[in-house]
Coordinates of C-alpha atoms in Angstrom, one line a residue:
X210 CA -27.2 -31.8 -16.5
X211 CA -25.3 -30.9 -13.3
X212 CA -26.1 -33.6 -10.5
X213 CA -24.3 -34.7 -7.5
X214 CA -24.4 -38.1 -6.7
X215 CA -22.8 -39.6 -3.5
X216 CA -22.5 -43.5 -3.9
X217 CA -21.5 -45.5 -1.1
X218 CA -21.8 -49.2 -2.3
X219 CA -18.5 -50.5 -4.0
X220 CA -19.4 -52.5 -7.6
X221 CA -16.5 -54.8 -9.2
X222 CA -15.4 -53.5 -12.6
X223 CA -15.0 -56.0 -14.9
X224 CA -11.1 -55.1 -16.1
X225 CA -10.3 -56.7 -19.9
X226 CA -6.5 -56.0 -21.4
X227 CA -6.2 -52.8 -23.2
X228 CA -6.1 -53.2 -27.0
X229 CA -4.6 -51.4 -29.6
X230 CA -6.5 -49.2 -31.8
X231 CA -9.0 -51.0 -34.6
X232 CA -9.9 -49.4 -37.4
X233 CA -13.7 -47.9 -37.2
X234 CA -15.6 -50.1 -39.1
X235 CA -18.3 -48.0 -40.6
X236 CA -19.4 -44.1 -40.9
X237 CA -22.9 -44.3 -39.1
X238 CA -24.0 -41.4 -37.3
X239 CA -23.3 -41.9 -33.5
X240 CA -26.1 -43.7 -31.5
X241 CA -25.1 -43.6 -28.3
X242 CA -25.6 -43.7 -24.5
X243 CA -23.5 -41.4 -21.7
X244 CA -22.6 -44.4 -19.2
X245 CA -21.9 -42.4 -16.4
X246 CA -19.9 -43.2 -12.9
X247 CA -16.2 -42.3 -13.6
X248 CA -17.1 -39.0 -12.7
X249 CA -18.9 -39.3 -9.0
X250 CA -17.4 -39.0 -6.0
X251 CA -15.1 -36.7 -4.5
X252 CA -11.2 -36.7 -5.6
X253 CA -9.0 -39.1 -3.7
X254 CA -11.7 -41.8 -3.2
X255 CA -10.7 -44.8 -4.2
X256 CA -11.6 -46.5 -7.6
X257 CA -14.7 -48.9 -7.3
X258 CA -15.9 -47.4 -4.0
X259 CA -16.3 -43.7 -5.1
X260 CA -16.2 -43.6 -8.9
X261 CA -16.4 -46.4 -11.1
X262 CA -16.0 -47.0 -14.8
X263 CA -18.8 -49.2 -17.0
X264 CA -18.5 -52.8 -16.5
X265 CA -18.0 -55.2 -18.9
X266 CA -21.9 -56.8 -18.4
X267 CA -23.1 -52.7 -18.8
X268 CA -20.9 -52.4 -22.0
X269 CA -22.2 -55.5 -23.6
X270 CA -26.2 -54.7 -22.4
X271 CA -25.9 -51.3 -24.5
X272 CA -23.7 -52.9 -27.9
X273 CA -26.6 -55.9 -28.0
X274 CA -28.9 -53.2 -28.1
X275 CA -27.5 -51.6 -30.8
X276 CA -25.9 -48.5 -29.9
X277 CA -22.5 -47.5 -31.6
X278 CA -21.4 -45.8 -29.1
X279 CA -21.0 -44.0 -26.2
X280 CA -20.1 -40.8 -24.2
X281 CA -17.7 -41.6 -21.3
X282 CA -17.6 -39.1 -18.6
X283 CA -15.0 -38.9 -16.1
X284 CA -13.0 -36.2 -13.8
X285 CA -9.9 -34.2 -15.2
X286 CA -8.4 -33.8 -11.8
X287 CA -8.5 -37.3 -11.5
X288 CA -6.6 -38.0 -14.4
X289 CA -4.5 -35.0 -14.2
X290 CA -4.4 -33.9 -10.6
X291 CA -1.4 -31.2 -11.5
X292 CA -2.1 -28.8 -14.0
X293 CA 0.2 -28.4 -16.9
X294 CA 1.7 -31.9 -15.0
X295 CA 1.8 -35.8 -16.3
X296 CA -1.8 -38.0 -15.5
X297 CA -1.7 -40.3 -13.4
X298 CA -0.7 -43.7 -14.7
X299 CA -3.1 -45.6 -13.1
X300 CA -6.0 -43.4 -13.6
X301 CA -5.0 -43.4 -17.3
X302 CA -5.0 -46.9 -17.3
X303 CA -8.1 -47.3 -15.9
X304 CA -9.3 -45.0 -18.7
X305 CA -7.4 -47.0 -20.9
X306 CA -8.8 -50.2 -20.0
X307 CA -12.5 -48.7 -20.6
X308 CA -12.2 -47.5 -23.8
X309 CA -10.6 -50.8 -25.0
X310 CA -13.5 -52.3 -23.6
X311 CA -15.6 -50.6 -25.5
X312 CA -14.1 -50.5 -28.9
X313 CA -13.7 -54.3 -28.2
X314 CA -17.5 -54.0 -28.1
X315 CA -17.5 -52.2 -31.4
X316 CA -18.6 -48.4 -29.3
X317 CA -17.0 -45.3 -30.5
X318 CA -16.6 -43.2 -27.7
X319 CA -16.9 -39.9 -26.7
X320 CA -13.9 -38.3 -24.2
X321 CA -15.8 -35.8 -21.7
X322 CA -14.0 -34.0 -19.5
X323 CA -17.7 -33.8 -16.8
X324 CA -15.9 -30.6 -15.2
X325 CA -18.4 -27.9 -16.2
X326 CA -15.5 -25.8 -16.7
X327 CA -13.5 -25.6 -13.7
X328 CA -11.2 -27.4 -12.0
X329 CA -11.3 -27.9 -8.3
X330 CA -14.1 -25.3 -8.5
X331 CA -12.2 -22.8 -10.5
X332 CA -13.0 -21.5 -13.7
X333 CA -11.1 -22.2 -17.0
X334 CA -9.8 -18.7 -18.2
X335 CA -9.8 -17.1 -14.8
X336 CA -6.3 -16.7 -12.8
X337 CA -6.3 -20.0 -11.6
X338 CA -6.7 -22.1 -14.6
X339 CA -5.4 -20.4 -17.4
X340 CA -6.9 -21.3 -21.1
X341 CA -3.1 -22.9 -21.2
X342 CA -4.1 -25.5 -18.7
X343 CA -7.0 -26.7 -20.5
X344 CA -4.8 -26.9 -23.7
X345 CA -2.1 -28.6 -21.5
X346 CA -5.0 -31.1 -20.7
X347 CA -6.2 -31.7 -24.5
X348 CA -2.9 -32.1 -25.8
X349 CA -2.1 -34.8 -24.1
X350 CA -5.1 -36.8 -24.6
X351 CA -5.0 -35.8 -27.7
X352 CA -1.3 -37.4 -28.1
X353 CA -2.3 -40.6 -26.3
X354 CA -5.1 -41.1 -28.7
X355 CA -4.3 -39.5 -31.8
X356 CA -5.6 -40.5 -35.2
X357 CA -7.8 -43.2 -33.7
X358 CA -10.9 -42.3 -35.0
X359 CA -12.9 -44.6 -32.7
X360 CA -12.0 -41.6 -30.5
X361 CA -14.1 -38.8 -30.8
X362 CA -12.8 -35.4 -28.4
X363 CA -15.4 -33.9 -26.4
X364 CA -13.7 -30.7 -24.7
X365 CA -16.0 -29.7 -21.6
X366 CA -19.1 -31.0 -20.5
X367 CA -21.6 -27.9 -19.8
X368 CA -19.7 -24.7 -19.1
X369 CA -21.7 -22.8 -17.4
X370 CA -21.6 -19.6 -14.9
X371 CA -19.3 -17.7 -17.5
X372 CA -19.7 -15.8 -20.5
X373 CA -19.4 -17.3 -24.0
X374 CA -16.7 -14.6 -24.5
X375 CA -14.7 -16.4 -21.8
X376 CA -15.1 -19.7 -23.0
X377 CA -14.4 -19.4 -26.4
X378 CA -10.8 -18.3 -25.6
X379 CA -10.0 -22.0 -23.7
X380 CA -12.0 -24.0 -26.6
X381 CA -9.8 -22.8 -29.3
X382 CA -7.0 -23.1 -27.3
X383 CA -7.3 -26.6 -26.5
X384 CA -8.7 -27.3 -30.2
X385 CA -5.3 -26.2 -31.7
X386 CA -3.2 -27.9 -29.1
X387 CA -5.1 -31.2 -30.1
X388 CA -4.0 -30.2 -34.1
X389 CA -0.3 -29.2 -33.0
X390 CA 0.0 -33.2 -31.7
X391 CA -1.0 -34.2 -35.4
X392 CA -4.6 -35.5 -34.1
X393 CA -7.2 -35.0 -37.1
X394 CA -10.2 -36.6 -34.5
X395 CA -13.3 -35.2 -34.0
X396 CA -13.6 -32.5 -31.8
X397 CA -17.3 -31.6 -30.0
X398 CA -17.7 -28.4 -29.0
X399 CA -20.3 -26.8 -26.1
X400 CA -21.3 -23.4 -25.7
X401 CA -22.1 -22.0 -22.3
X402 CA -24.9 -22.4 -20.0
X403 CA -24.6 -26.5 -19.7
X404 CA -25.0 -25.6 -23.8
X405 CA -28.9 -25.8 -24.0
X406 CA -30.0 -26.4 -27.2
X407 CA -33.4 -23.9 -26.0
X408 CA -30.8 -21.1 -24.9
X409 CA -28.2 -21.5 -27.9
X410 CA -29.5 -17.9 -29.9
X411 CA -30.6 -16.7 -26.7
X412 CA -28.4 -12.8 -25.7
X413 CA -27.3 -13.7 -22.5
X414 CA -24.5 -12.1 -20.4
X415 CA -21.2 -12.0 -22.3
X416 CA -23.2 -12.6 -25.9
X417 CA -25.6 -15.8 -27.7
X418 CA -23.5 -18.9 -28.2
X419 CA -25.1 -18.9 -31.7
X420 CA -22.9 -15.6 -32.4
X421 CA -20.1 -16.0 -29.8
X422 CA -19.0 -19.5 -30.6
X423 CA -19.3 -18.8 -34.7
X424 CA -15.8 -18.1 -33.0
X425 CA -14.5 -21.6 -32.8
X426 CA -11.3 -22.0 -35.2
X427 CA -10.2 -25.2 -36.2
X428 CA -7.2 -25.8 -38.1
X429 CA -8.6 -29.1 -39.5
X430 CA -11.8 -28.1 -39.6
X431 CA -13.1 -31.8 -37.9
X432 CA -15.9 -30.4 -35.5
X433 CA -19.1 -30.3 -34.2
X434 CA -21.1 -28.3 -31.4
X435 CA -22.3 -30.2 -28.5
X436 CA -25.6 -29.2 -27.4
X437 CA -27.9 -30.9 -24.4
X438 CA -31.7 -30.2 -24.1
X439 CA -34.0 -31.7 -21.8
X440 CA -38.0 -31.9 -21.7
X441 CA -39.0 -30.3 -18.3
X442 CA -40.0 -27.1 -17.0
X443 CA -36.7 -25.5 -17.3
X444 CA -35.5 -27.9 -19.6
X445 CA -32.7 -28.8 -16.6
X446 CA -33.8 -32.5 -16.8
X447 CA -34.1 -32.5 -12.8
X448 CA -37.7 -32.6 -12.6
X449 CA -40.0 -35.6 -12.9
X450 CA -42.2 -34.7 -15.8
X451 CA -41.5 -33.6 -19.2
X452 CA -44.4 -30.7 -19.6
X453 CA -42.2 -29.2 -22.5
X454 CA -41.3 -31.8 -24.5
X455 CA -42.7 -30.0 -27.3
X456 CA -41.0 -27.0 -26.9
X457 CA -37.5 -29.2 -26.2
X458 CA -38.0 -30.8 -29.7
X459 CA -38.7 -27.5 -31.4
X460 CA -35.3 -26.3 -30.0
X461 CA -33.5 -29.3 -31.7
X462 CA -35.1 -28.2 -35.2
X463 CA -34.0 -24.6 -34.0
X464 CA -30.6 -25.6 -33.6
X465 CA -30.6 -27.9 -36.4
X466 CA -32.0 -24.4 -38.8
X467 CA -28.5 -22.8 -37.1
X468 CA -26.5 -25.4 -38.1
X469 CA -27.4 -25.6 -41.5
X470 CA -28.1 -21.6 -41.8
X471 CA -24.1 -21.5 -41.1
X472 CA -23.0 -24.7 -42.5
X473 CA -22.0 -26.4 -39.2
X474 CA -22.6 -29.3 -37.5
X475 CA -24.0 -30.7 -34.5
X476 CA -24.3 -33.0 -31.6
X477 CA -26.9 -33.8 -29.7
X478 CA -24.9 -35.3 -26.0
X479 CA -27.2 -35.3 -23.6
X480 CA -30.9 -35.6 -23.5
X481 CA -33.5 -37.8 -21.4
X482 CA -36.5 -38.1 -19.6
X483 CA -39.2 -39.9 -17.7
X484 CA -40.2 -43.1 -18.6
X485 CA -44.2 -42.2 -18.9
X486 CA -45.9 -42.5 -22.4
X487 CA -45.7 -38.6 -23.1
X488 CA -41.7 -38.4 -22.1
X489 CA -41.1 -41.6 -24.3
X490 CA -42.5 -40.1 -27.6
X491 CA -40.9 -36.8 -26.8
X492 CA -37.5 -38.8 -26.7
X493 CA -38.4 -40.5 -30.4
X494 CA -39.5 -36.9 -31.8
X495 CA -36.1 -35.4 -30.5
X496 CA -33.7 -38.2 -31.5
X497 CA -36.2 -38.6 -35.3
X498 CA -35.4 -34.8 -35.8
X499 CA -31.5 -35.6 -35.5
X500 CA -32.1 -38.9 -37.6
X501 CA -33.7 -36.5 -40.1
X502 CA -30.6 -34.5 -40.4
X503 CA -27.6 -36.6 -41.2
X504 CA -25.9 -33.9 -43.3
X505 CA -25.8 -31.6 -40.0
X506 CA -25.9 -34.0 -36.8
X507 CA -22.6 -36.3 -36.1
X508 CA -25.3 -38.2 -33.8
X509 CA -27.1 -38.7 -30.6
X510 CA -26.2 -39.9 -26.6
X511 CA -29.4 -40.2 -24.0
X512 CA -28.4 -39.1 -21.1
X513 CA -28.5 -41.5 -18.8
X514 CA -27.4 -44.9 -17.8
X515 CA -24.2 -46.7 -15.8
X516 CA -23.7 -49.7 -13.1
X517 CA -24.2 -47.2 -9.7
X518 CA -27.0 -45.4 -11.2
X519 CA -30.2 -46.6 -8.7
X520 CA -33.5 -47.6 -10.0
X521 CA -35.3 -45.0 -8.8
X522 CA -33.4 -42.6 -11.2
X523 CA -36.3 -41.0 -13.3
X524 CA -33.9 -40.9 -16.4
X525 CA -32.2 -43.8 -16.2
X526 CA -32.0 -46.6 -18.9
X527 CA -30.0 -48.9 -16.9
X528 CA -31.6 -52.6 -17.2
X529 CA -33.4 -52.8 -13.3
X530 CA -34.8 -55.8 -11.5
X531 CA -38.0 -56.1 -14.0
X532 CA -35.5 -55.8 -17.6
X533 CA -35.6 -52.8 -20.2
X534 CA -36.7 -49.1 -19.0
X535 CA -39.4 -48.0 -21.0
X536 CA -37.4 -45.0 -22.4
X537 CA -35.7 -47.4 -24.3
X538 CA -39.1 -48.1 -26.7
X539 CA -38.0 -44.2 -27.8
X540 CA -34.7 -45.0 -28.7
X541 CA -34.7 -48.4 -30.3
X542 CA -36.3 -47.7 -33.8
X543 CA -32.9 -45.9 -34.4
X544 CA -30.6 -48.7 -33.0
X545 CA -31.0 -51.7 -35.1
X546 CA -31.1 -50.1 -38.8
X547 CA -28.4 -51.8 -40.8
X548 CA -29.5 -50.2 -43.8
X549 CA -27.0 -48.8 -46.2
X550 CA -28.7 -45.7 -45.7
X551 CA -28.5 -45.5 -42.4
X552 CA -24.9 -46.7 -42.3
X553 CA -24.0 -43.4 -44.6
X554 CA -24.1 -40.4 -42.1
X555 CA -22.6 -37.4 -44.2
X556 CA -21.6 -35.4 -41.4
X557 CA -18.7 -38.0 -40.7
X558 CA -17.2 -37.7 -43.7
X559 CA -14.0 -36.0 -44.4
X560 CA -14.3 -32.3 -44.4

């Protein structure tokens, strides 16, 4: 979902020693939450005044909930503000320190890249940004956290404004400079047009993602396509109702035909709504259709929650002033089953 957010106030990050990598302790399908911030503000502002990363207290809110884990946007040019260049040490220790805090926590997490494709505005596979640059990008996060499979890769959150025929290109590009390092993560996958779930079959300019990105090649074939749907009336998740919630749920069994129709598998990154009694069950029908499906879906993140995110935020599952958000009630019956069912989520295994 493509938002700007201007945030003025500056929070305190709670900073914890980076860690080295733990072993990932189970194989349950991903239940997790995008905690959002790393990614506002415009480059050059400062750290803690115009992006932040998730504080310790947000971290632990989320884990005693019982999410696994979580999607962790934040700005390439940030973290890499010359292409084809070195990051920038202290950026990548800030990103360091994050995920550390949340593996300490017991979250896998979710690398996105929230550029929507470009790069100070310019597209990835146009003259500016060659499909190189975006490889350049993934292999070295892919060095710096290979073979820790706490890590999952997410390439791109929502291209958009291009045709799948442009996109495809960079993704496989950046895919096989992640293999070339020796990584063997996970590697989540979006189609075009911010990768609706509705849209995914839909002919639009430059081909369907649901033919186009049949595309992807992966040398060791350890991926999944990220898809995001949300329950308004263009499913942008701007809007402050949720009158097709029943049409957003039908896309996920759509998608989730597709997937097993071609013996792929999915991801479900963002999705969210209002927190009125309609919006909350549509929420617990999406995420029970995923649930439904471990064989095909890798797992689940609601979009959204994070320390600067305000109150007033109609998706937001940020803890406010009066406790839980009632979205919550449509996530929890999938958060705290310790099963040994639910700790076996096919998709994960070894391909």
């Amino acid at each position: 979902m493509k938002r700007t957010i201007t945030m003025s106030v500056a929070l305190t990050l709670s900073v914890a020693p980076v860690i080295s990598g733990q072993a990932w302790a189970g194989q349950a399908c991903m239940r997790g939450v995008n905690l959002s911030g790393a990614e506002f503000g415009e480059i050059g502002g400062a750290p803690d005044r115009a992006y932040t990363y998730p504080s310790a207290k947000t971290i632990g809110y989320f884990a005693e909930k019982g999410f696994n884990s979580v999607r962790l946007p934040f700005k390439w040019e940030r973290l890499q503000p010359k292409l084809n260049s070195a990051f920038d040490a202290d950026e990548l220790k800030r990103l360091d320190t994050a995920v550390a805090q949340l593996k300490e926590a017991h979250l896998r997490v979710v690398l996105d890249p929230h550029n929507f494709a470009v790069y100070h505005q310019k597209q990835i596979n146009g003259p500016d940004v060659p499909v190189e640059a975006f490889a350049d990008l993934w292999m070295r996060l892919a060095a710096h956290y290979a073979n820790d499979q706490t890590i999952v890769f997410g390439l791109m959150n929502e291209p958009y404004d291009m045709p799948a025929s442009q996109w495809l290109p960079a993704a496989n590009a950046a895919i096989a400079a992640i293999r070339q390092v020796g990584a063997k993560n996970l590697i989540l996958v979006p189609g075009v047009s911010w990768t609706g779930a509705h849209s995914w079959q839909s002919d639009g300019y430059g081909g369907a993602n649901g033919e186009v990105m049949l595309g992807v090649k992966d040398p060791g074939n350890n991926y999944a396509y990220e898809v995001h749907q949300y329950f308004d009336a263009d499913f942008s998740g701007t809007k402050d109702e949720c009158s097709r919630a029943g049409d957003a749920v039908a896309a996920i069994e759509t998608f989730t035909d597709w997937l097993r129709k071609n013996d792929k598998r999915g991801y479900l990154g963002e999705f969210g709504a209002p927190g009125g009694e309609s919006c909350v069950k549509g929420i617990k029908d999406m995420v029970e259709v995923v649930e439904k499906n471990p064989d095909r879906w890798v797992g689940w993140a609601y979009w959204v929650a994070g320390d600067w995110w305000p109150e007033t935020e109609m998706l937001n599952i940020q803890p406010g002033k009066s406790g839980d958000r009632p979205q919550l009630a449509g996530l929890t019956p999938y958060l705290r089953d310790f099963s040994a069912a639910s700790a076996d989520c096919p998709s994960l295994r070894s391909r």
